[in-house]
CSV table of C-alpha atoms in Angstrom, one decimal:
chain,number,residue,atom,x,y,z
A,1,UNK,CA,-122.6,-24.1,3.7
A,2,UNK,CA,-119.7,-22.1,1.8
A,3,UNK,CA,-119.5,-18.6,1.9
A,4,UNK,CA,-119.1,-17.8,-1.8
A,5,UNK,CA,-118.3,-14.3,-1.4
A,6,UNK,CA,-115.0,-14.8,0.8
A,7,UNK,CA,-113.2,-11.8,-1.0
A,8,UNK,CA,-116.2,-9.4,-1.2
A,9,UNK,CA,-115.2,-6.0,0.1
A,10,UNK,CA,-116.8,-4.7,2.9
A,11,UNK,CA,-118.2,-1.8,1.4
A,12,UNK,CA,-119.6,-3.8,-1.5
A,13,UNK,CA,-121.8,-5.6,1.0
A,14,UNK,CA,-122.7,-2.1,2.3
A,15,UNK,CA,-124.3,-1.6,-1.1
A,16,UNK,CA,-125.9,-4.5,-1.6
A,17,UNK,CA,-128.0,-4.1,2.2
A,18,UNK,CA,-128.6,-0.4,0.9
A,19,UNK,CA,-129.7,-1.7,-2.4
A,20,UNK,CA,-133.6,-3.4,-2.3
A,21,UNK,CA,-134.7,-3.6,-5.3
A,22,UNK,CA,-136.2,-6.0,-8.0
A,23,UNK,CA,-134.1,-7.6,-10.8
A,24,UNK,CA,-134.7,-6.0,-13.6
A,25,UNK,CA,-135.7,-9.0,-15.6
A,26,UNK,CA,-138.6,-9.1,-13.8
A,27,UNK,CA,-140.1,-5.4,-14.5
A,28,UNK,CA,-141.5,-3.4,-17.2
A,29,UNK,CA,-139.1,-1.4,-19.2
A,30,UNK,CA,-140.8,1.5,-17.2
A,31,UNK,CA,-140.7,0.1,-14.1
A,32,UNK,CA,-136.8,-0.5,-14.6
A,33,UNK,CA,-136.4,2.5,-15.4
A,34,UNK,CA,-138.2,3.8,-12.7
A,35,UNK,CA,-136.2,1.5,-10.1
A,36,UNK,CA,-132.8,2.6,-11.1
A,37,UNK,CA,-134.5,6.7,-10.5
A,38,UNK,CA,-135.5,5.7,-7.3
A,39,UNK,CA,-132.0,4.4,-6.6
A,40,UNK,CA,-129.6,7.0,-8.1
A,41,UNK,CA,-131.6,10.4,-7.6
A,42,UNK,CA,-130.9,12.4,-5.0
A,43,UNK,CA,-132.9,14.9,-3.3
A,44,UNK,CA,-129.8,16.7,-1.6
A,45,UNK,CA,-128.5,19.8,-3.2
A,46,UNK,CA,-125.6,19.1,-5.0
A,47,UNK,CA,-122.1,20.5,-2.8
A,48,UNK,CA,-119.7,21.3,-5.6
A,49,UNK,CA,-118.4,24.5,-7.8
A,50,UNK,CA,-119.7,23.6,-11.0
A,51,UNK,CA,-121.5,25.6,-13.6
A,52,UNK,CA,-124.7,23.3,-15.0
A,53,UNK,CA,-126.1,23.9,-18.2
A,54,UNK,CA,-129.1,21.7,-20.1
A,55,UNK,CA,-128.4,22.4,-23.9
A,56,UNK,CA,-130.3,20.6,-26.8
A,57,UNK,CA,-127.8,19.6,-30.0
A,58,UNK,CA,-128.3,18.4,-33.0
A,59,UNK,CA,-128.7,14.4,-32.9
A,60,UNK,CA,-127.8,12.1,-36.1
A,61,UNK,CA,-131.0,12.3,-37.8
A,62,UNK,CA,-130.8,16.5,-37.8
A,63,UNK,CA,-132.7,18.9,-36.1
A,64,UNK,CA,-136.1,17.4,-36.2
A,65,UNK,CA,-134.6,14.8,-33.8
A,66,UNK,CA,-132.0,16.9,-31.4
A,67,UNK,CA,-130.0,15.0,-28.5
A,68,UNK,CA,-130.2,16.8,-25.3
A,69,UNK,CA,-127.2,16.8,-23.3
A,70,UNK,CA,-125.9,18.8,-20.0
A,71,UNK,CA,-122.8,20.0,-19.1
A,72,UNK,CA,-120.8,20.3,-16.2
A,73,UNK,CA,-117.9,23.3,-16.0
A,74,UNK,CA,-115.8,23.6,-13.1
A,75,UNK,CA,-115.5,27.0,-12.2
A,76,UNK,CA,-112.7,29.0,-13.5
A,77,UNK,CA,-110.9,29.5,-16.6
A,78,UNK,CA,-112.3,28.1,-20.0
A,79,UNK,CA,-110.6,25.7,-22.2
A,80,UNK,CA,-111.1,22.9,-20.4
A,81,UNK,CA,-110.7,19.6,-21.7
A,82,UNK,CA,-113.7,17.9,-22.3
A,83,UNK,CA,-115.1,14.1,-21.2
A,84,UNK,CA,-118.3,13.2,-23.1
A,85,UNK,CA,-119.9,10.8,-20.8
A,86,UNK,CA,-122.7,8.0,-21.6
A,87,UNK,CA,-124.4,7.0,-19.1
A,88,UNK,CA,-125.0,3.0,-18.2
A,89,UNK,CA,-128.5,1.2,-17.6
A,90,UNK,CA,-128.7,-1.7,-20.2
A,91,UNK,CA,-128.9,1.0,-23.1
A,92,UNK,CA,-132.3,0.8,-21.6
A,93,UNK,CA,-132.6,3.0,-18.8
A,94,UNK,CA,-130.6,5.6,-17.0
A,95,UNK,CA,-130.4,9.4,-17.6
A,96,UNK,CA,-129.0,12.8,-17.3
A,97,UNK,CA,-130.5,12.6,-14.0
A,98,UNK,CA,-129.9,9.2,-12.6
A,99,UNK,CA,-126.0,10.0,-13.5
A,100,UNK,CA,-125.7,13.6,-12.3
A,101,UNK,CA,-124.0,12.4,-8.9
A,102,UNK,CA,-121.3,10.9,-11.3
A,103,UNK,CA,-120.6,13.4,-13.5
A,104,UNK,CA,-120.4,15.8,-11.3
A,105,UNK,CA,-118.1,13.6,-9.6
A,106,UNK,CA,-115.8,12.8,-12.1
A,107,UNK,CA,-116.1,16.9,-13.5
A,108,UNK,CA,-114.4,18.1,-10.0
A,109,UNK,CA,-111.8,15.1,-9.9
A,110,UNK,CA,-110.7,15.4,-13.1
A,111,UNK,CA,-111.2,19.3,-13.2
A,112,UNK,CA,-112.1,18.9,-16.8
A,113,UNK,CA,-116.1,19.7,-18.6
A,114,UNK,CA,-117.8,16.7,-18.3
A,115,UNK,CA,-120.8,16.4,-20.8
A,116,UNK,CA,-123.5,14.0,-20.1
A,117,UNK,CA,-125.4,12.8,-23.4
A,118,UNK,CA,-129.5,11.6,-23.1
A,119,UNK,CA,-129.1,9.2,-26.3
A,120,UNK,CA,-132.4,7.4,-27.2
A,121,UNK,CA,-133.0,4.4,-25.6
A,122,UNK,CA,-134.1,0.9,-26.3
A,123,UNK,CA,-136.3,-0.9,-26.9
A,124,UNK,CA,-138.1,2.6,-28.6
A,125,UNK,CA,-134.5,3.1,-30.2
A,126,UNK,CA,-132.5,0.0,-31.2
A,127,UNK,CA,-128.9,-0.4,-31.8
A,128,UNK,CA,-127.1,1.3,-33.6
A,129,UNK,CA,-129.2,4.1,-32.4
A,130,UNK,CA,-127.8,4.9,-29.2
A,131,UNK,CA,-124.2,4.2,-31.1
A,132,UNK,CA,-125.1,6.7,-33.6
A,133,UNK,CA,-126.1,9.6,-31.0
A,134,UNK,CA,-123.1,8.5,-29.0
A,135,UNK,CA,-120.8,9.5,-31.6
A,136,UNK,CA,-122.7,12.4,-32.8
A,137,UNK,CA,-122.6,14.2,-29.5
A,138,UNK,CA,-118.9,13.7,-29.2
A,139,UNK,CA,-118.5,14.8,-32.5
A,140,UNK,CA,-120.0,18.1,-31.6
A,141,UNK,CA,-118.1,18.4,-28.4
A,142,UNK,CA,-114.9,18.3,-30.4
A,143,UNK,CA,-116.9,21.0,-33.1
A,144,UNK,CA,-118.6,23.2,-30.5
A,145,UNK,CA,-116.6,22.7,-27.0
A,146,UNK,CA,-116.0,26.4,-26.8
A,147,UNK,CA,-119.8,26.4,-25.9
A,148,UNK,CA,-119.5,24.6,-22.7
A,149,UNK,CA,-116.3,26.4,-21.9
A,150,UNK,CA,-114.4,23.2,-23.3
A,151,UNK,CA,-111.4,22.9,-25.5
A,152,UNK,CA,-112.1,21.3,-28.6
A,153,UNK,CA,-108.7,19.9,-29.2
A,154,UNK,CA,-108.7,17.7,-25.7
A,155,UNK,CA,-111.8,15.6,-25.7
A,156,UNK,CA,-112.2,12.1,-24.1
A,157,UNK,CA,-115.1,9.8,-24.1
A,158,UNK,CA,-116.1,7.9,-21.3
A,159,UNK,CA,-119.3,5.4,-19.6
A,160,UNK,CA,-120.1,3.2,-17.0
A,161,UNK,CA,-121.6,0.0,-18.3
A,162,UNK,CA,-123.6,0.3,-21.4
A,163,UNK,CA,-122.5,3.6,-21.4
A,164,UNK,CA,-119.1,2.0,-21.6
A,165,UNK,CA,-119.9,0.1,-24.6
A,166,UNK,CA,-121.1,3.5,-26.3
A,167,UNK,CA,-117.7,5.1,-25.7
A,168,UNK,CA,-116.0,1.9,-26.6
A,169,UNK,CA,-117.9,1.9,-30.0
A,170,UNK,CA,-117.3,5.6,-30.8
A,171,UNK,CA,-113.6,5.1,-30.8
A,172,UNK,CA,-113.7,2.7,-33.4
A,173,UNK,CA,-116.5,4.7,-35.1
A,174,UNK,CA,-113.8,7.9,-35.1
A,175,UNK,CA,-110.7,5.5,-36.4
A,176,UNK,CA,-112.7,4.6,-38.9
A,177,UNK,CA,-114.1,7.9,-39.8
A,178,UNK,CA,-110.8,9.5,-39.5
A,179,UNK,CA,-112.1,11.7,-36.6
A,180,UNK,CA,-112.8,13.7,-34.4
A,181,UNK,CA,-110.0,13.5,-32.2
A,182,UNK,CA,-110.4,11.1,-29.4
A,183,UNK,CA,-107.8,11.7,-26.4
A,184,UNK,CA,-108.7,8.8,-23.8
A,185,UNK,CA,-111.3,6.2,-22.9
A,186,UNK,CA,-113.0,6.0,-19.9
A,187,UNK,CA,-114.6,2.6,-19.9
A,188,UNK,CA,-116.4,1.6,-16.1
A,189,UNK,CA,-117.5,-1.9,-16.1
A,190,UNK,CA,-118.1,-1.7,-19.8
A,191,UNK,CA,-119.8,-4.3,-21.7
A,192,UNK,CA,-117.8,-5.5,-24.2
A,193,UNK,CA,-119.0,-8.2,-25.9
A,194,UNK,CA,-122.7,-10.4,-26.1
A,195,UNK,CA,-121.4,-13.2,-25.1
A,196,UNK,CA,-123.4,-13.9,-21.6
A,197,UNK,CA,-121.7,-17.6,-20.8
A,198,UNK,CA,-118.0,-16.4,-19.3
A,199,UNK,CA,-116.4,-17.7,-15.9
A,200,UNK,CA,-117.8,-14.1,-14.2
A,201,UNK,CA,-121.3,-14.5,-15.7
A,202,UNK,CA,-121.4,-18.1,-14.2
A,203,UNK,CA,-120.0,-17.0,-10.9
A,204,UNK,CA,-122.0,-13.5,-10.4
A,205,UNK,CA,-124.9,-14.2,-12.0
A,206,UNK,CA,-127.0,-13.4,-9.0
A,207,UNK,CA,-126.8,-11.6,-5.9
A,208,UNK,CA,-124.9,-9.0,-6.8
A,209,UNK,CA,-126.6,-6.5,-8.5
A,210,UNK,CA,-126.2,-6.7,-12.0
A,211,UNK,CA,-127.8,-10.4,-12.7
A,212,UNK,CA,-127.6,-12.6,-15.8
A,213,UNK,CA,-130.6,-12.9,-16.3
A,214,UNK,CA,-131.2,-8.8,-16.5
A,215,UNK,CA,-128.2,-8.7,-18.9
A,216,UNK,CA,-129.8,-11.3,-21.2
A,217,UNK,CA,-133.1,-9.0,-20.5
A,218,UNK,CA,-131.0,-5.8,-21.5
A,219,UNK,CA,-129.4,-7.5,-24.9
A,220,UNK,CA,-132.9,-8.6,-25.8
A,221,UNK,CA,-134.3,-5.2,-25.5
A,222,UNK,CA,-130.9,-3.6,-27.4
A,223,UNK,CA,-130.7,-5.7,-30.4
A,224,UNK,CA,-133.3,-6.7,-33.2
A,225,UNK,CA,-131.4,-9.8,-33.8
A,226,UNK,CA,-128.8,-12.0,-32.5
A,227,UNK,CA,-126.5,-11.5,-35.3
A,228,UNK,CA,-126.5,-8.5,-34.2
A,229,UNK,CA,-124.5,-9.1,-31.4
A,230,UNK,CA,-121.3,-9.4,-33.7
A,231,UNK,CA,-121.1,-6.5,-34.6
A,232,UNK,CA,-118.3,-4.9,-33.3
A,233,UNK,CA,-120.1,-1.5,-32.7
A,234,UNK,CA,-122.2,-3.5,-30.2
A,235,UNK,CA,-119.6,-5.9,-29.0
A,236,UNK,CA,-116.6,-4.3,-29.4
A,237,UNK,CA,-114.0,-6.8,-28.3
A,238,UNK,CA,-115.1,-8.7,-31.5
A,239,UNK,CA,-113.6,-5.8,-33.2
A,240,UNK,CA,-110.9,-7.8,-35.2
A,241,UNK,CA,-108.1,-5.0,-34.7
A,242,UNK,CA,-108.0,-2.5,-31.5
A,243,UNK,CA,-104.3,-0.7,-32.6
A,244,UNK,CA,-104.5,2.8,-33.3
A,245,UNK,CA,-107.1,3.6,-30.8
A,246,UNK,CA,-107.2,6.4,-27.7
A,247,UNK,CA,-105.4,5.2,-24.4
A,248,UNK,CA,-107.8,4.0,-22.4
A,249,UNK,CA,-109.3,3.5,-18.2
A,250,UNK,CA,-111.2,0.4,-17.8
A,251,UNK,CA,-112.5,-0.2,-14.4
A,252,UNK,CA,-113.3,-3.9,-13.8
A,253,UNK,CA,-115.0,-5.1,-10.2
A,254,UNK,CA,-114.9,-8.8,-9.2
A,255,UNK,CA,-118.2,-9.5,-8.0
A,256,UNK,CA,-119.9,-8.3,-11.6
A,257,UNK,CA,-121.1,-10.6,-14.5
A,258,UNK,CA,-119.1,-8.1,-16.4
A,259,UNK,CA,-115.6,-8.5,-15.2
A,260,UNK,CA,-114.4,-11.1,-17.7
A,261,UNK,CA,-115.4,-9.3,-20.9
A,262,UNK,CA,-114.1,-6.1,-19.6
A,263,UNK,CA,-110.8,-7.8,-18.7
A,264,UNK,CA,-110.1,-9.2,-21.9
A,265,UNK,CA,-111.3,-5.7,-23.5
A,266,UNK,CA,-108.1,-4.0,-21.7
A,267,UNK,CA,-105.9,-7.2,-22.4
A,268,UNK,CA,-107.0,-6.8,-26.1
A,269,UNK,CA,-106.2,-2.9,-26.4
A,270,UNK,CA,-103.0,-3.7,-24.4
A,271,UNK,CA,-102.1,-6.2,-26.7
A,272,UNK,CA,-102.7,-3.9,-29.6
A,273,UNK,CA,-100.4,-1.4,-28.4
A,274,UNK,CA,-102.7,0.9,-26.8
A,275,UNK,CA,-101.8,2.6,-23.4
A,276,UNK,CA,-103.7,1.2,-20.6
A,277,UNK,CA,-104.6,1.1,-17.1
A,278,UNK,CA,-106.5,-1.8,-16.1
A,279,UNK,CA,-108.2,-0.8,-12.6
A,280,UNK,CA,-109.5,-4.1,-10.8
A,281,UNK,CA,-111.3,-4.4,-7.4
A,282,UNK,CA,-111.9,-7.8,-6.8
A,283,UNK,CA,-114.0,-7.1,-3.9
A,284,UNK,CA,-116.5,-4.9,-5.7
A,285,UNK,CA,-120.0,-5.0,-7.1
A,286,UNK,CA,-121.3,-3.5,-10.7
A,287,UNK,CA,-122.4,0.0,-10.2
A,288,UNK,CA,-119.7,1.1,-7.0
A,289,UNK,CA,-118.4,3.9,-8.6
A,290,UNK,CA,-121.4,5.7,-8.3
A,291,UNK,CA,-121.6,5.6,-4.6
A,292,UNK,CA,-119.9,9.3,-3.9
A,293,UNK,CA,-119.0,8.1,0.3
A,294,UNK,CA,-117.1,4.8,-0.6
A,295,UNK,CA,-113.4,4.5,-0.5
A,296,UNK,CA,-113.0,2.4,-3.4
A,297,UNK,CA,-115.2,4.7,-5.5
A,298,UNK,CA,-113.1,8.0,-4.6
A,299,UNK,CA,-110.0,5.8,-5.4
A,300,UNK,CA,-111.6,4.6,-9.2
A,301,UNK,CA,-112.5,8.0,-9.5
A,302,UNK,CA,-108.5,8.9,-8.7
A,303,UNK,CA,-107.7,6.5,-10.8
A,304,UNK,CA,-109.7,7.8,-14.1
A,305,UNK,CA,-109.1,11.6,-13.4
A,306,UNK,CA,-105.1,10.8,-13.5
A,307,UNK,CA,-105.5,8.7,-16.4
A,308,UNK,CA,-107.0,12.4,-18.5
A,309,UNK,CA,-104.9,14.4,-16.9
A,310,UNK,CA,-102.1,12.3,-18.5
A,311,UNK,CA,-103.6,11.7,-21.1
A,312,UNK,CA,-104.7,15.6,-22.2
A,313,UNK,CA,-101.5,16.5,-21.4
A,314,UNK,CA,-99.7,14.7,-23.5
């Protein structure tokens, strides 16, 4: 029989034997979210130099319905620049926990606050819910960065996955609302676009993590209707112009139903004339960067925190 997987990077198989669980298509919305806790949180005390704070904002729908967020300062002076980060899970599961290896990650490459937002998930909180709180957090980062020890005029936004998507949708949200400021994108295997029949979702569609079938489970759970999935704000390469927005990261891995649609995302900003770095790992599965003792996650974790440092600089 052919080995399908010729390319698949050594350390991409190492996740895949650490990682036994379930597909997600086949749990509970509980249990999912349950599954990706017991995969992502970690006992260990974190080994960093960060200040950690858990701060309640206000959320869209004002202060009856708050957004709770928490923020990671490197140590040090203040006016930092800021990444507001969404976290990935299918806009269905993940949280401020599930992503605190990450972000604290990403806060001491980049030496920059990172702010983690808890938006409301689906399917309690459909789209454009978690859109909504996406951008409401950032705009209050950009109002109220001082806070966090953050400078107000250097904010990014930034995900991994869904959480991509968010941070995709809030740049369009802000050139269309004339603000706030966006300085850089941050987009990690993003989904772009609900459109579940490319070349990678043929080839990847199981074995590898992120399935087909859980991303069709995922869009079911996001959306209250198909049509819904055109929508630029929930599949934003269908977003008819991309010029004018922030420079952007968008990490793409090979072995992830994903890859296409996050390809053509970067081709479509380049081609828009937005400043972009297009980070592929062929070998890789969906989720890598979030393993803290892999090579090719410290290097996609290089990558990004160049990319803001540029980027904030300029």
């Amino acid at each position: 029989m052919t080995d399908r997987t010729p390319d698949l990077h050594p350390e991409a198989r190492e996740i895949l034997d650490r990682v036994d669980l379930p597909p997600t298509h086949a749990l509970s919305v509980d249990g999912a979210r349950e599954a990706l806790r017991d995969l992502l949180v970690s006992d260990d005390p974190p080994d960093d130099d960060l200040t950690v704070r858990n701060l309640s904002i206000p959320g869209p729908d004002g202060p009856e319905a708050p957004l709770d967020v928490r923020a990671y300062t490197p140590l040090g002076t203040d006016d930092r620049p800021v990444l507001v980060y969404f976290h990935g899970g299918g806009w269905v599961r993940g949280d401020l926990d599930t992503h605190d290896g990450l972000c604290r990650l990403l806060a001491d490459a980049a030496n920059c606050v990172v702010v983690s937002v808890d938006y409301r998930r689906a399917p309690e909180h459909r789209f454009p819910i978690p859109v909504r709180d996406a951008y409401a957090a950032t705009a209050w980062a950009a109002e109220h960065a001082e806070v966090v020890g953050g400078d107000p005029d250097r904010i990014a936004v930034g995900g991994d996955s869904a959480g991509g998507n968010l941070a995709a949708a809030v740049t369009l949200l802000a050139r269309e609302r004339d603000g706030p400021e966006v300085d850089h994108q941050v987009l990690l295997y993003p989904v772009t676009d609900y459109d579940l029949d490319t070349d990678s979702y043929h080839a990847n569609a199981e074995g590898f993590l992120l399935s087909r079938a859980s991303m069709r489970w995922y869009w079911a759970r996001y959306l209250d209707d198909e049509l819904d999935g055109a929508n630029p704000y929930a599949s934003p390469l269908r977003a008819p112009d991309l010029s004018g927005l922030p420079s952007a990261t968008v990490v793409t891995a090979g072995y992830d139903p994903l890859h296409d649609e996050g390809a053509a995302y970067a081709d479509r900003l380049r081609e828009a004339g937005v400043e972009v770095t297009h980070a592929d790992y062929p070998g890789m599965v969906h989720v890598f960067a979030s393993f803290p003792d892999l090579e090719r996650a410290r290097d996609a974790r290089e990558t990004i925190a160049a990319d803001l440092a540029a980027a904030f600089g300029r």
